[in-house]
Coordinates of C-alpha atoms in Angstrom, one line a residue:
M695 CA 0.0 0.0 0.0
A696 CA 2.7 2.5 1.0
N697 CA 4.9 1.7 -2.0
L698 CA 1.8 2.1 -4.3
L699 CA 1.0 5.5 -2.9
L700 CA 4.7 6.6 -3.1
R701 CA 4.8 5.7 -6.8
L702 CA 1.5 7.6 -7.4
F703 CA 2.2 10.8 -5.4
V704 CA 6.0 11.1 -4.9
P705 CA 8.0 11.6 -8.1
N706 CA 11.5 10.1 -7.9
Y707 CA 10.5 8.5 -4.6
E708 CA 13.6 6.3 -4.4
N709 CA 15.9 9.4 -4.1
V710 CA 15.3 9.8 -0.4
K711 CA 18.3 12.1 0.2
D712 CA 16.7 14.8 -2.0
P713 CA 15.0 17.4 0.4
A714 CA 12.1 17.8 -2.1
V715 CA 11.5 14.1 -2.0
R716 CA 11.6 14.1 1.8
E717 CA 9.0 16.9 1.8
K718 CA 6.7 14.8 -0.4
Y719 CA 7.1 11.9 2.0
G720 CA 6.1 14.1 4.9
Q721 CA 3.1 15.5 3.0
L722 CA 1.9 12.0 2.1
G723 CA 2.2 10.8 5.7
G724 CA 0.4 13.9 6.9
V725 CA -2.5 13.8 4.5
F726 CA -3.0 10.0 5.1
G727 CA -3.1 10.7 8.8
I728 CA -5.6 13.5 8.5
I729 CA -8.0 11.4 6.5
C730 CA -7.8 8.3 8.8
N731 CA -7.9 10.3 12.1
L732 CA -10.8 12.4 10.8
I733 CA -12.8 9.2 10.2
L734 CA -12.0 7.7 13.5
C735 CA -12.6 10.9 15.4
T736 CA -16.0 11.4 14.0
L737 CA -17.1 7.8 14.6
K738 CA -15.8 7.6 18.2
I739 CA -17.2 11.0 19.3
V740 CA -20.6 10.2 17.9
I741 CA -20.7 6.7 19.4
G742 CA -19.1 7.8 22.7
T743 CA -21.7 10.5 23.1
L744 CA -24.6 8.2 22.3
T745 CA -23.3 5.6 24.8
A746 CA -22.1 8.1 27.4
S747 CA -18.7 6.5 27.3
I748 CA -16.0 8.8 28.6
S749 CA -13.2 6.5 27.3
I750 CA -14.5 6.3 23.8
V751 CA -15.1 10.1 23.6
A752 CA -11.6 10.7 25.0
D753 CA -10.2 8.2 22.4
G754 CA -12.0 10.2 19.7
L755 CA -10.5 13.4 21.0
N756 CA -7.1 11.7 21.0
N757 CA -7.7 11.0 17.3
L758 CA -8.6 14.7 16.8
S759 CA -5.2 15.6 18.3
D760 CA -3.6 13.1 16.0
M761 CA -5.2 14.9 13.1
G762 CA -3.6 18.1 14.4
S763 CA -0.3 16.3 14.6
S764 CA -0.6 15.3 11.0
I765 CA -1.1 19.0 10.0
I766 CA 1.9 19.9 12.1
T767 CA 3.9 17.1 10.3
I768 CA 3.0 18.6 6.9
I769 CA 4.0 22.1 8.0
G770 CA 7.2 20.8 9.6
F771 CA 8.3 19.1 6.4
K772 CA 7.4 22.1 4.4
L773 CA 9.5 24.4 6.5
A774 CA 12.3 21.9 6.8
G775 CA 12.5 21.7 3.0
K776 CA 13.2 25.4 2.7
P777 CA 16.7 26.1 1.2
A778 CA 19.5 27.7 3.2
D779 CA 19.5 31.4 3.4
S780 CA 21.7 34.2 4.9
D781 CA 20.0 33.8 8.3
H782 CA 20.2 30.0 8.3
P783 CA 23.2 29.0 6.2
F784 CA 22.9 25.3 7.3
G785 CA 19.3 25.1 6.1
H786 CA 16.0 24.6 8.0
G787 CA 16.1 20.9 8.7
R788 CA 15.7 21.2 12.4
F789 CA 12.1 22.2 11.8
E790 CA 11.4 18.5 11.6
Y791 CA 12.5 18.2 15.2
L792 CA 10.4 21.2 16.3
A793 CA 7.4 19.6 14.6
A794 CA 8.0 16.3 16.5
F795 CA 8.3 18.3 19.7
I796 CA 4.9 20.0 19.1
V797 CA 3.3 16.7 18.3
S798 CA 4.6 15.3 21.7
M799 CA 3.2 18.3 23.5
L800 CA -0.2 17.7 21.9
I801 CA -0.1 14.1 23.1
L802 CA 0.7 15.2 26.6
L803 CA -2.2 17.7 26.5
V804 CA -4.7 15.0 25.5
G805 CA -3.4 12.6 28.1
G806 CA -3.7 15.3 30.8
E807 CA -7.2 16.2 29.8
L808 CA -8.3 12.6 29.8
M809 CA -6.8 12.0 33.2
I810 CA -8.6 15.0 34.7
S811 CA -12.0 14.0 33.2
S812 CA -11.7 10.4 34.3
V813 CA -10.7 11.2 37.9
K814 CA -13.6 13.6 38.1
T815 CA -16.0 10.9 36.8
L816 CA -14.8 8.4 39.5
I817 CA -15.1 11.0 42.3
A818 CA -18.6 12.0 41.2
G819 CA -19.6 8.3 41.2
E820 CA -21.2 8.5 37.7
A821 CA -22.6 5.3 36.3
A822 CA -20.8 3.2 33.7
P823 CA -21.9 3.7 30.1
T824 CA -24.1 1.2 28.2
Y825 CA -22.3 -0.3 25.2
S826 CA -23.8 -1.6 22.0
W827 CA -22.4 -3.9 19.4
V828 CA -22.1 -1.0 17.0
A829 CA -19.7 0.7 19.5
I830 CA -17.8 -2.6 19.7
G831 CA -17.5 -2.8 15.9
I832 CA -16.2 0.8 15.7
L833 CA -13.6 0.1 18.3
V834 CA -12.4 -3.0 16.4
F835 CA -12.3 -1.0 13.2
S836 CA -10.2 1.6 15.0
V837 CA -7.7 -0.9 16.2
V838 CA -7.2 -2.3 12.7
L839 CA -7.0 1.1 11.1
K840 CA -4.5 2.5 13.7
F841 CA -2.3 -0.6 13.3
F842 CA -2.3 -0.1 9.5
M843 CA -1.4 3.6 10.1
F844 CA 1.5 2.4 12.3
L845 CA 2.8 0.2 9.5
F846 CA 2.3 2.9 6.9
N847 CA 4.1 5.7 8.8
R848 CA 6.9 3.3 10.0
N849 CA 7.5 2.3 6.4
L850 CA 7.8 6.0 5.3
G851 CA 9.8 7.0 8.4
K852 CA 12.4 4.2 7.9
K853 CA 12.8 5.0 4.2
I854 CA 13.8 8.7 4.9
D855 CA 15.0 8.2 8.5
S856 CA 12.5 10.7 9.8
D857 CA 11.9 11.2 13.6
V858 CA 8.6 12.9 12.9
L859 CA 7.1 10.0 10.9
L860 CA 8.6 7.4 13.3
A861 CA 7.1 9.3 16.2
T862 CA 3.7 9.3 14.4
A863 CA 4.0 5.6 13.8
Q864 CA 4.7 5.0 17.5
D865 CA 1.7 7.2 18.4
S866 CA -0.5 5.1 16.1
I867 CA 0.5 1.8 17.7
N868 CA 0.0 3.4 21.1
D869 CA -3.5 4.5 20.1
S870 CA -4.2 0.9 18.8
I871 CA -3.2 -0.5 22.2
A872 CA -5.2 2.1 24.1
T873 CA -8.3 1.3 22.0
V874 CA -7.8 -2.4 22.8
V875 CA -7.9 -1.5 26.5
I876 CA -11.2 0.3 26.0
L877 CA -12.6 -2.6 23.9
V878 CA -11.8 -5.0 26.7
A879 CA -13.5 -2.7 29.2
A880 CA -16.6 -2.5 27.0
L881 CA -16.8 -6.3 26.6
I882 CA -16.4 -6.9 30.4
S883 CA -19.1 -4.3 31.1
M884 CA -21.5 -5.9 28.6
W885 CA -21.0 -9.5 30.0
L886 CA -20.2 -9.1 33.7
H887 CA -22.0 -5.8 34.6
P888 CA -19.5 -4.7 37.3
S889 CA -20.8 -2.5 40.1
F890 CA -18.0 0.1 39.6
N891 CA -17.3 2.4 36.7
L892 CA -14.8 0.2 34.8
D893 CA -14.9 2.7 31.8
A894 CA -13.5 5.5 33.9
I895 CA -10.8 3.3 35.4
M896 CA -9.8 2.1 32.0
A897 CA -9.8 5.7 30.8
I898 CA -7.3 6.5 33.6
G899 CA -5.1 3.7 32.3
V900 CA -5.3 5.0 28.8
A901 CA -4.4 8.5 30.0
L902 CA -1.3 7.2 31.7
F903 CA -0.3 5.3 28.6
I904 CA -0.8 8.5 26.5
L905 CA 1.1 10.6 29.0
W906 CA 4.0 8.1 28.9
A907 CA 4.0 8.1 25.1
G908 CA 4.0 11.9 25.0
F909 CA 6.8 12.1 27.5
S910 CA 9.0 9.6 25.6
A911 CA 8.4 11.5 22.3
A912 CA 9.2 14.8 23.9
R913 CA 12.4 13.4 25.5
D914 CA 13.7 12.1 22.2
T915 CA 13.0 15.3 20.3
V916 CA 14.6 17.4 23.0
H917 CA 17.7 15.2 22.7
D918 CA 17.7 16.0 18.9
L919 CA 17.4 19.7 19.5
L920 CA 20.1 19.8 22.1
G921 CA 22.5 17.7 20.0
N922 CA 22.6 13.9 20.1
P923 CA 25.9 12.1 19.4
P924 CA 26.0 10.6 15.9
E925 CA 24.8 7.1 15.4
P926 CA 27.6 4.5 16.0
E927 CA 27.0 3.1 12.5
L928 CA 27.7 6.6 11.0
I929 CA 30.9 7.0 13.0
E930 CA 32.1 3.5 11.9
E931 CA 31.3 4.3 8.2
L932 CA 33.1 7.6 8.4
E933 CA 36.2 6.1 9.9
Q934 CA 36.3 3.3 7.4
N935 CA 35.8 5.6 4.4
I936 CA 38.6 8.0 5.6
L937 CA 41.1 5.3 6.5
S938 CA 40.5 3.6 3.1
F939 CA 42.7 6.4 1.6
S940 CA 46.4 5.5 1.4
G941 CA 48.7 7.6 3.5
F942 CA 46.2 8.3 6.3
V943 CA 47.7 6.6 9.4
G944 CA 44.9 7.4 11.9
I945 CA 42.1 9.8 12.8
H946 CA 41.0 11.7 15.9
D947 CA 38.9 14.6 17.0
L948 CA 35.9 13.5 14.8
M949 CA 33.0 15.8 15.4
V950 CA 29.6 15.6 13.6
H951 CA 27.1 18.4 13.7
N952 CA 23.4 17.7 12.9
Y953 CA 21.3 20.4 11.4
G954 CA 18.4 18.1 10.6
P955 CA 17.9 14.9 8.6
G956 CA 20.2 14.9 5.6
R957 CA 22.1 18.0 6.8
Q958 CA 25.2 16.8 8.7
F959 CA 28.6 18.4 8.8
A960 CA 31.8 16.9 10.2
S961 CA 35.4 17.7 10.9
V962 CA 38.2 15.3 11.7
H963 CA 42.0 15.4 12.2
V964 CA 43.9 12.9 10.0
E965 CA 47.3 11.7 11.0
V966 CA 49.9 11.5 8.1
P967 CA 53.6 10.8 8.1
Q968 CA 55.5 14.0 8.8
D969 CA 57.7 13.5 5.7
V970 CA 54.7 13.2 3.3
D971 CA 54.5 15.3 0.1
I972 CA 52.2 18.2 1.2
V973 CA 50.7 18.8 -2.3
A974 CA 49.9 15.1 -2.7
C975 CA 48.5 14.9 0.8
H976 CA 46.3 17.9 0.1
E977 CA 45.0 16.2 -3.0
Q978 CA 44.2 13.0 -1.1
I979 CA 42.3 15.1 1.5
D980 CA 40.2 16.8 -1.2
L981 CA 39.4 13.5 -2.7
C982 CA 38.5 12.0 0.7
E983 CA 36.1 14.9 1.5
K984 CA 34.3 14.5 -1.8
Y985 CA 34.2 10.7 -1.5
V986 CA 32.7 10.8 2.1
C987 CA 30.1 13.3 1.0
E988 CA 29.0 11.1 -1.9
R989 CA 28.9 8.0 0.2
T990 CA 27.3 9.4 3.4
G991 CA 25.9 12.8 2.6
V992 CA 28.1 14.3 5.3
Q993 CA 30.0 17.5 4.5
L994 CA 33.5 16.7 5.8
V995 CA 36.4 19.1 6.6
I996 CA 39.8 17.4 7.2
H997 CA 42.7 18.8 9.2
M998 CA 46.1 17.3 8.6
D999 CA 48.3 16.3 11.6
P1000 CA 51.9 15.2 10.7
I1001 CA 53.4 12.5 13.0
D1002 CA 56.7 10.6 13.2
V1003 CA 56.0 7.1 12.0
H1004 CA 59.6 6.0 11.3
N1005 CA 61.2 6.5 14.7
E1006 CA 61.1 3.2 16.6
A1007 CA 61.7 4.9 20.0
V1008 CA 58.8 7.3 19.5
S1009 CA 56.5 4.4 18.3
E1010 CA 57.5 2.3 21.3
A1011 CA 56.9 5.1 23.8
R1012 CA 53.5 5.9 22.2
K1013 CA 52.5 2.2 22.4
Q1014 CA 53.6 2.0 26.1
M1015 CA 51.7 5.2 27.1
A1016 CA 48.6 4.1 25.2
E1017 CA 48.5 0.8 27.1
A1018 CA 49.2 2.6 30.4
I1019 CA 46.3 5.1 30.2
R1020 CA 43.9 2.3 29.3
T1021 CA 44.6 0.9 32.7
I1022 CA 42.9 4.0 34.1
D1023 CA 39.9 3.7 31.8
E1024 CA 39.8 1.5 28.8
R1025 CA 38.1 4.2 26.7
L1026 CA 41.0 6.6 27.1
T1027 CA 43.0 7.1 23.9
L1028 CA 45.9 9.4 22.9
H1029 CA 47.0 11.1 19.7
D1030 CA 49.3 13.7 18.3
F1031 CA 52.2 12.0 20.2
R1032 CA 55.6 13.6 20.1
M1033 CA 58.8 13.0 22.1
T1034 CA 61.5 15.6 22.6
P1035 CA 64.5 14.2 24.6
A1036 CA 66.5 16.8 26.6
A1037 CA 69.9 15.4 27.5
N1038 CA 69.7 12.3 29.7
T1039 CA 67.6 13.8 32.5
R1040 CA 64.3 14.7 30.9
T1041 CA 62.2 13.4 28.0
N1042 CA 59.1 15.4 27.1
L1043 CA 56.1 13.4 26.0
I1044 CA 53.7 15.7 24.2
F1045 CA 50.3 14.3 23.4
D1046 CA 46.5 14.7 23.6
V1047 CA 44.2 12.4 25.6
V1048 CA 40.6 11.9 24.5
I1049 CA 38.2 11.9 27.5
P1050 CA 34.7 10.2 27.4
A1051 CA 31.9 12.6 28.3
D1052 CA 30.9 10.6 31.4
L1053 CA 34.4 10.1 32.8
R1054 CA 34.2 10.9 36.5
I1055 CA 37.9 11.7 37.1
D1056 CA 39.0 15.3 37.4
Q1057 CA 41.5 16.4 34.8
S1058 CA 44.1 17.4 37.3
E1059 CA 43.8 14.0 39.1
L1060 CA 43.9 12.3 35.7
K1061 CA 47.0 14.2 34.8
Q1062 CA 48.7 13.0 38.0
Q1063 CA 47.8 9.4 37.4
I1064 CA 49.2 9.5 33.8
D1065 CA 52.4 11.2 35.1
S1066 CA 52.8 8.5 37.6
L1067 CA 52.3 5.8 35.0
A1068 CA 54.8 7.5 32.7
R1069 CA 57.5 7.6 35.4
Q1070 CA 57.0 3.9 36.0
I1071 CA 57.8 3.3 32.4
N1072 CA 60.8 5.7 32.3
P1073 CA 61.8 8.0 35.2
T1074 CA 62.8 10.7 32.7
Y1075 CA 59.4 11.0 31.1
V1076 CA 57.6 14.3 31.6
C1077 CA 54.1 14.5 30.2
V1078 CA 52.7 17.6 28.5
I1079 CA 49.0 16.7 28.0
T1080 CA 46.1 18.4 26.2
F1081 CA 42.7 16.9 27.1
D1082 CA 40.1 16.6 24.4
M1083 CA 36.4 15.6 24.8
D1084 CA 35.0 12.7 22.8
Y1085 CA 32.1 14.0 20.7
T1086 CA 31.2 10.7 19.1
G1087 CA 29.4 9.2 22.1
K1088 CA 31.6 6.1 22.3

């Protein structure tokens, strides 16, 4: 179904890296959501009102908010697809994250309203509603349609790696589960006639479920807005692509900046032999930057770091220090290693140490521990250390 609609309404639908194609995907998902949620909202509010069921009416209002979410999705993709301008040179891709955040706020609003009305109903001691088989049929239809919407939006979201569409898909499956809960309550009320208002109790459960879904969606989008570390798969792909070029000995200080789906920029330091031909190395760097962009879509900037790869004493000292600092924390790494002997009494080891973001050791204390380890290797070693943060999330 999804592939058929893509072929009909999204020209060049296979080119998912094209911002115009992404926008069409978002519009398709939004329009589909508006149509389906409008149908469900109308049916549930009518039946819920006729049967005096708070949970069914509330579920219909939830579908109404979902329809609003679909409109926001369309607007979000439209704004995200705007080209870069002087005020926003990196484009407008983060509008997708803002749209996802607004959707999560609407989910929280609906959950809060449902919780308040359900608690008021229990406190007031209102009688449970009387269900009909028509209401049961509409609930079953809602479960099936919402599950189909989940599959549809998840398919679109995975194709273009869209947080908005994936959040919409998750909301759809949440709605399907919530409606199943209401359906169970309706059937139990029809057959067992409990003395308490099971409908209101189930509505509280649905409200809690909706609130949790909204909180989870908001948390994820806030992470995107604040700046998540890049996906491990992307880091691995970037490292493999860069090191596939001859003459590149190692890399460090890799940083990836995300300005929205398909709008990623990165910088990295590449280690090369210090006696390399500068012109040839610069040509390799240009080719690498272009190659990485073609393969991953990431705009890469490379800084060249010359290192001594032929001096056995330097290589051995670097190896010993790398092993030593890993005894403090196995995630610690070093780079830009240089060694400058001064007579027989002092040997300066100059290097950078990469610190994980969650390392709980103060830098001054860490410096003391590394100095101690260095003196155990060679009493003449004196460390000159620059501490770098790890921005890859490893």
